[in-house]
Amino acid sequence: MLVIACAKMSTGKFIIACVCAVFPMSLPAQNAATAQKLFLKGDYAACLKISRQATPAEADFSSLAALEIRTLLETGSYNEAATRGRILWRRAPFDPELTLLVSRALRATGQSAQAESLLEQALQMQPNEPAAGNSRQSVAFGELLLAAKVDAKLVLERVLEPAKKIDPEGRAAYLAIGRLALANHDRELAAENFHEGFKRFPGDPEFALGLEMAGLTPPETTDGAARYVDLALRENPKFTAALLQKAALLEGRKNFSEAKVTLQEVLAINPHHPEAWAKLAAIALLEEDPATAEKALVNARKFQKSNPRVAEIVGTTLAAHYRFAEGIEFLRQASDEDPASPAIRLELGSNQLRFGQLEDGWKNVALANEADPYNVAAFNLIKLRDKLETYPVRELDGVSLRMSP
């Protein structure tokens, strides 16, 4: 049996290798499928009830354990997710999906060191080879590698695409590839995988949201829905990621009142959602209400004091409304909190370029490209920089202008 293994080098980087070994394989049972359907419909209480009934002797225990932690995270029970996660992980320590979710729970409660330790332990595991009807572990292991900042293109080609090829009926690979592509500004690959997933799993809200974020619009025959995010929320009105995307669309159109109403819907499901509070802080700053913004930021950082996503959301939102100076300061903070994130580095650099901070901007874009060569936006900007450097500079009244020959 061919399986994927990962080893940490003395440089701190991880390498992926293929080794031969044999592991017992368990097939998902009906309880996990039922609980997942409830989760995707937003019936989190019923999902939690089923998932908590699982025992380690059951074939689908690890799937249900992972779903329990995911449900607790979705509803903002972060401390309970971290506590339960430790217990469940000790009962199923070799399940990559459970490990990934427990590490997220630990990080959400400010236990970043413990989360990193858990990831490092998990990366020494050897997941089962993907098989028709059972690629979940392989896909989750790929997501573990991405969380550990392993080269995205390598994970895509060595782990995720083979899992999809072997198990074309499994939903996990389509979602993981689509999300990886979105994170790297590869909208074509993202759209392809979300579209294929949506065809295989009609009405699945996670695929609908993916299509929305890939920039696609539904065909006219799709029940009159104007956007895929509407389809996602029709299937699951409590889908917080879809509600956040809806709020972002409203905020982008400067419809701040409706955006705030939508963000309150998120907080009704998860009162501690850091991304919702961060977006509320950004809107308050845009509305010149610094006191409200400060309160929202305190709430956003209630469990994780140095959550780089909070500053990233605020900075990106401000910059999108041409508040570059403030936006760049928040993005600098986000980059300081997560210096290994090429996505934050790219966001910082691209906004510095827009604001005329050319030296720092190109430096940060180059660092993002070096850290993640697959990132399409960073790659394209580097190509643009190299092309611009061939253009002559014209000086006039203190203004420098590069013009094509």
PDB file of C-alpha atoms in Angstrom, residues 168-300:
ATOM      1  CA  PRO A 168     -14.030  10.860  -7.482  1.00  0.00           C
ATOM      2  CA  GLU A 169     -17.261  10.448  -5.503  1.00  0.00           C
ATOM      3  CA  GLY A 170     -15.770  11.861  -2.293  1.00  0.00           C
ATOM      4  CA  ARG A 171     -16.561  15.483  -1.471  1.00  0.00           C
ATOM      5  CA  ALA A 172     -13.515  16.238   0.689  1.00  0.00           C
ATOM      6  CA  ALA A 173     -10.948  16.461  -2.135  1.00  0.00           C
ATOM      7  CA  TYR A 174     -13.062  18.844  -4.244  1.00  0.00           C
ATOM      8  CA  LEU A 175     -13.513  21.161  -1.262  1.00  0.00           C
ATOM      9  CA  ALA A 176      -9.868  21.046  -0.235  1.00  0.00           C
ATOM     10  CA  ILE A 177      -8.549  21.685  -3.752  1.00  0.00           C
ATOM     11  CA  GLY A 178     -11.054  24.494  -4.295  1.00  0.00           C
ATOM     12  CA  ARG A 179     -10.118  26.185  -1.042  1.00  0.00           C
ATOM     13  CA  LEU A 180      -6.388  25.804  -1.677  1.00  0.00           C
ATOM     14  CA  ALA A 181      -6.855  27.321  -5.145  1.00  0.00           C
ATOM     15  CA  LEU A 182      -8.862  30.243  -3.745  1.00  0.00           C
ATOM     16  CA  ALA A 183      -6.187  30.944  -1.136  1.00  0.00           C
ATOM     17  CA  ASN A 184      -3.654  31.118  -3.976  1.00  0.00           C
ATOM     18  CA  HIS A 185      -5.810  33.276  -6.282  1.00  0.00           C
ATOM     19  CA  ASP A 186      -6.174  30.421  -8.784  1.00  0.00           C
ATOM     20  CA  ARG A 187      -9.837  31.091  -9.512  1.00  0.00           C
ATOM     21  CA  GLU A 188      -9.963  28.827 -12.541  1.00  0.00           C
ATOM     22  CA  LEU A 189      -8.924  25.744 -10.585  1.00  0.00           C
ATOM     23  CA  ALA A 190     -11.170  26.768  -7.679  1.00  0.00           C
ATOM     24  CA  ALA A 191     -14.203  27.198  -9.944  1.00  0.00           C
ATOM     25  CA  GLU A 192     -13.524  23.874 -11.667  1.00  0.00           C
ATOM     26  CA  ASN A 193     -13.462  21.903  -8.412  1.00  0.00           C
ATOM     27  CA  PHE A 194     -16.341  23.692  -6.708  1.00  0.00           C
ATOM     28  CA  HIS A 195     -18.441  23.305  -9.855  1.00  0.00           C
ATOM     29  CA  GLU A 196     -17.676  19.594 -10.104  1.00  0.00           C
ATOM     30  CA  GLY A 197     -18.426  19.164  -6.400  1.00  0.00           C
ATOM     31  CA  PHE A 198     -21.702  21.059  -6.722  1.00  0.00           C
ATOM     32  CA  LYS A 199     -22.727  18.787  -9.613  1.00  0.00           C
ATOM     33  CA  ARG A 200     -21.986  15.685  -7.563  1.00  0.00           C
ATOM     34  CA  PHE A 201     -23.554  17.082  -4.378  1.00  0.00           C
ATOM     35  CA  PRO A 202     -26.454  19.301  -5.505  1.00  0.00           C
ATOM     36  CA  GLY A 203     -27.448  21.931  -2.978  1.00  0.00           C
ATOM     37  CA  ASP A 204     -24.345  21.421  -0.806  1.00  0.00           C
ATOM     38  CA  PRO A 205     -23.887  24.848   0.837  1.00  0.00           C
ATOM     39  CA  GLU A 206     -20.107  24.559   1.098  1.00  0.00           C
ATOM     40  CA  PHE A 207     -19.744  24.102  -2.648  1.00  0.00           C
ATOM     41  CA  ALA A 208     -22.226  26.912  -3.284  1.00  0.00           C
ATOM     42  CA  LEU A 209     -20.138  29.244  -1.127  1.00  0.00           C
ATOM     43  CA  GLY A 210     -17.006  28.144  -2.949  1.00  0.00           C
ATOM     44  CA  LEU A 211     -18.571  29.031  -6.297  1.00  0.00           C
ATOM     45  CA  GLU A 212     -19.532  32.442  -4.903  1.00  0.00           C
ATOM     46  CA  MET A 213     -15.991  33.118  -3.714  1.00  0.00           C
ATOM     47  CA  ALA A 214     -14.602  31.954  -7.057  1.00  0.00           C
ATOM     48  CA  GLY A 215     -16.601  34.753  -8.657  1.00  0.00           C
ATOM     49  CA  LEU A 216     -19.259  32.686 -10.430  1.00  0.00           C
ATOM     50  CA  THR A 217     -22.971  33.425 -10.658  1.00  0.00           C
ATOM     51  CA  PRO A 218     -25.733  30.816 -10.861  1.00  0.00           C
ATOM     52  CA  PRO A 219     -27.437  30.075 -14.178  1.00  0.00           C
ATOM     53  CA  GLU A 220     -30.859  31.641 -14.624  1.00  0.00           C
ATOM     54  CA  THR A 221     -32.482  28.246 -14.047  1.00  0.00           C
ATOM     55  CA  THR A 222     -31.232  27.980 -10.442  1.00  0.00           C
ATOM     56  CA  ASP A 223     -34.446  28.722  -8.540  1.00  0.00           C
ATOM     57  CA  GLY A 224     -34.143  32.445  -9.157  1.00  0.00           C
ATOM     58  CA  ALA A 225     -31.129  32.858  -6.837  1.00  0.00           C
ATOM     59  CA  ALA A 226     -29.091  35.900  -7.821  1.00  0.00           C
ATOM     60  CA  ARG A 227     -25.886  34.621  -6.208  1.00  0.00           C
ATOM     61  CA  TYR A 228     -24.443  31.338  -5.035  1.00  0.00           C
ATOM     62  CA  VAL A 229     -24.212  32.735  -1.507  1.00  0.00           C
ATOM     63  CA  ASP A 230     -28.015  32.952  -1.559  1.00  0.00           C
ATOM     64  CA  LEU A 231     -28.178  29.264  -2.470  1.00  0.00           C
ATOM     65  CA  ALA A 232     -25.776  28.418   0.349  1.00  0.00           C
ATOM     66  CA  LEU A 233     -27.892  30.284   2.902  1.00  0.00           C
ATOM     67  CA  ARG A 234     -31.086  28.787   1.532  1.00  0.00           C
ATOM     68  CA  GLU A 235     -29.692  25.327   2.334  1.00  0.00           C
ATOM     69  CA  ASN A 236     -28.200  26.402   5.664  1.00  0.00           C
ATOM     70  CA  PRO A 237     -29.341  29.739   7.116  1.00  0.00           C
ATOM     71  CA  LYS A 238     -26.861  29.247   9.984  1.00  0.00           C
ATOM     72  CA  PHE A 239     -23.787  28.825   7.781  1.00  0.00           C
ATOM     73  CA  THR A 240     -21.517  31.447   9.344  1.00  0.00           C
ATOM     74  CA  ALA A 241     -18.959  31.506   6.519  1.00  0.00           C
ATOM     75  CA  ALA A 242     -21.733  32.255   4.011  1.00  0.00           C
ATOM     76  CA  LEU A 243     -23.176  34.960   6.254  1.00  0.00           C
ATOM     77  CA  LEU A 244     -19.721  36.535   6.521  1.00  0.00           C
ATOM     78  CA  GLN A 245     -19.407  36.515   2.733  1.00  0.00           C
ATOM     79  CA  LYS A 246     -22.844  38.136   2.401  1.00  0.00           C
ATOM     80  CA  ALA A 247     -21.805  40.813   4.915  1.00  0.00           C
ATOM     81  CA  ALA A 248     -18.580  41.432   2.992  1.00  0.00           C
ATOM     82  CA  LEU A 249     -20.539  41.941  -0.240  1.00  0.00           C
ATOM     83  CA  LEU A 250     -22.836  44.433   1.479  1.00  0.00           C
ATOM     84  CA  GLU A 251     -19.918  46.265   3.077  1.00  0.00           C
ATOM     85  CA  GLY A 252     -18.142  46.415  -0.295  1.00  0.00           C
ATOM     86  CA  ARG A 253     -21.172  48.268  -1.679  1.00  0.00           C
ATOM     87  CA  LYS A 254     -21.040  50.605   1.360  1.00  0.00           C
ATOM     88  CA  ASN A 255     -24.345  49.209   2.592  1.00  0.00           C
ATOM     89  CA  PHE A 256     -23.028  49.250   6.131  1.00  0.00           C
ATOM     90  CA  SER A 257     -26.415  49.037   7.878  1.00  0.00           C
ATOM     91  CA  GLU A 258     -27.400  45.770   6.216  1.00  0.00           C
ATOM     92  CA  ALA A 259     -23.874  44.413   6.605  1.00  0.00           C
ATOM     93  CA  LYS A 260     -24.085  44.987  10.364  1.00  0.00           C
ATOM     94  CA  VAL A 261     -27.470  43.241  10.514  1.00  0.00           C
ATOM     95  CA  THR A 262     -25.968  40.220   8.740  1.00  0.00           C
ATOM     96  CA  LEU A 263     -22.982  40.187  11.082  1.00  0.00           C
ATOM     97  CA  GLN A 264     -25.378  40.148  14.026  1.00  0.00           C
ATOM     98  CA  GLU A 265     -26.881  36.998  12.496  1.00  0.00           C
ATOM     99  CA  VAL A 266     -23.408  35.445  12.676  1.00  0.00           C
ATOM    100  CA  LEU A 267     -23.066  36.462  16.318  1.00  0.00           C
ATOM    101  CA  ALA A 268     -26.473  34.952  17.113  1.00  0.00           C
ATOM    102  CA  ILE A 269     -24.981  31.589  16.068  1.00  0.00           C
ATOM    103  CA  ASN A 270     -21.475  32.181  17.408  1.00  0.00           C
ATOM    104  CA  PRO A 271     -21.293  35.116  19.854  1.00  0.00           C
ATOM    105  CA  HIS A 272     -17.483  35.032  19.830  1.00  0.00           C
ATOM    106  CA  HIS A 273     -16.813  34.823  16.095  1.00  0.00           C
ATOM    107  CA  PRO A 274     -13.552  36.784  15.666  1.00  0.00           C
ATOM    108  CA  GLU A 275     -14.087  37.472  11.971  1.00  0.00           C
ATOM    109  CA  ALA A 276     -17.556  38.907  12.551  1.00  0.00           C
ATOM    110  CA  TRP A 277     -16.267  41.175  15.314  1.00  0.00           C
ATOM    111  CA  ALA A 278     -13.291  42.198  13.146  1.00  0.00           C
ATOM    112  CA  LYS A 279     -15.592  43.188  10.281  1.00  0.00           C
ATOM    113  CA  LEU A 280     -17.783  45.160  12.711  1.00  0.00           C
ATOM    114  CA  ALA A 281     -14.648  46.950  13.938  1.00  0.00           C
ATOM    115  CA  ALA A 282     -13.674  47.832  10.370  1.00  0.00           C
ATOM    116  CA  ILE A 283     -17.156  49.169   9.587  1.00  0.00           C
ATOM    117  CA  ALA A 284     -17.107  51.248  12.780  1.00  0.00           C
ATOM    118  CA  LEU A 285     -13.800  52.799  11.707  1.00  0.00           C
ATOM    119  CA  LEU A 286     -15.253  53.554   8.276  1.00  0.00           C
ATOM    120  CA  GLU A 287     -18.180  55.226  10.032  1.00  0.00           C
ATOM    121  CA  GLU A 288     -15.762  57.279  12.175  1.00  0.00           C
ATOM    122  CA  ASP A 289     -16.797  55.525  15.392  1.00  0.00           C
ATOM    123  CA  PRO A 290     -13.492  54.557  17.059  1.00  0.00           C
ATOM    124  CA  ALA A 291     -15.086  53.714  20.425  1.00  0.00           C
ATOM    125  CA  THR A 292     -17.343  51.071  18.872  1.00  0.00           C
ATOM    126  CA  ALA A 293     -14.417  49.799  16.828  1.00  0.00           C
ATOM    127  CA  GLU A 294     -12.282  49.351  19.946  1.00  0.00           C
ATOM    128  CA  LYS A 295     -15.021  47.391  21.713  1.00  0.00           C
ATOM    129  CA  ALA A 296     -15.425  45.156  18.663  1.00  0.00           C
ATOM    130  CA  LEU A 297     -11.673  44.514  18.546  1.00  0.00           C
ATOM    131  CA  VAL A 298     -11.666  43.530  22.214  1.00  0.00           C
ATOM    132  CA  ASN A 299     -14.432  41.019  21.489  1.00  0.00           C
ATOM    133  CA  ALA A 300     -12.603  39.753  18.396  1.00  0.00           C
TER     134      ALA A 300
END
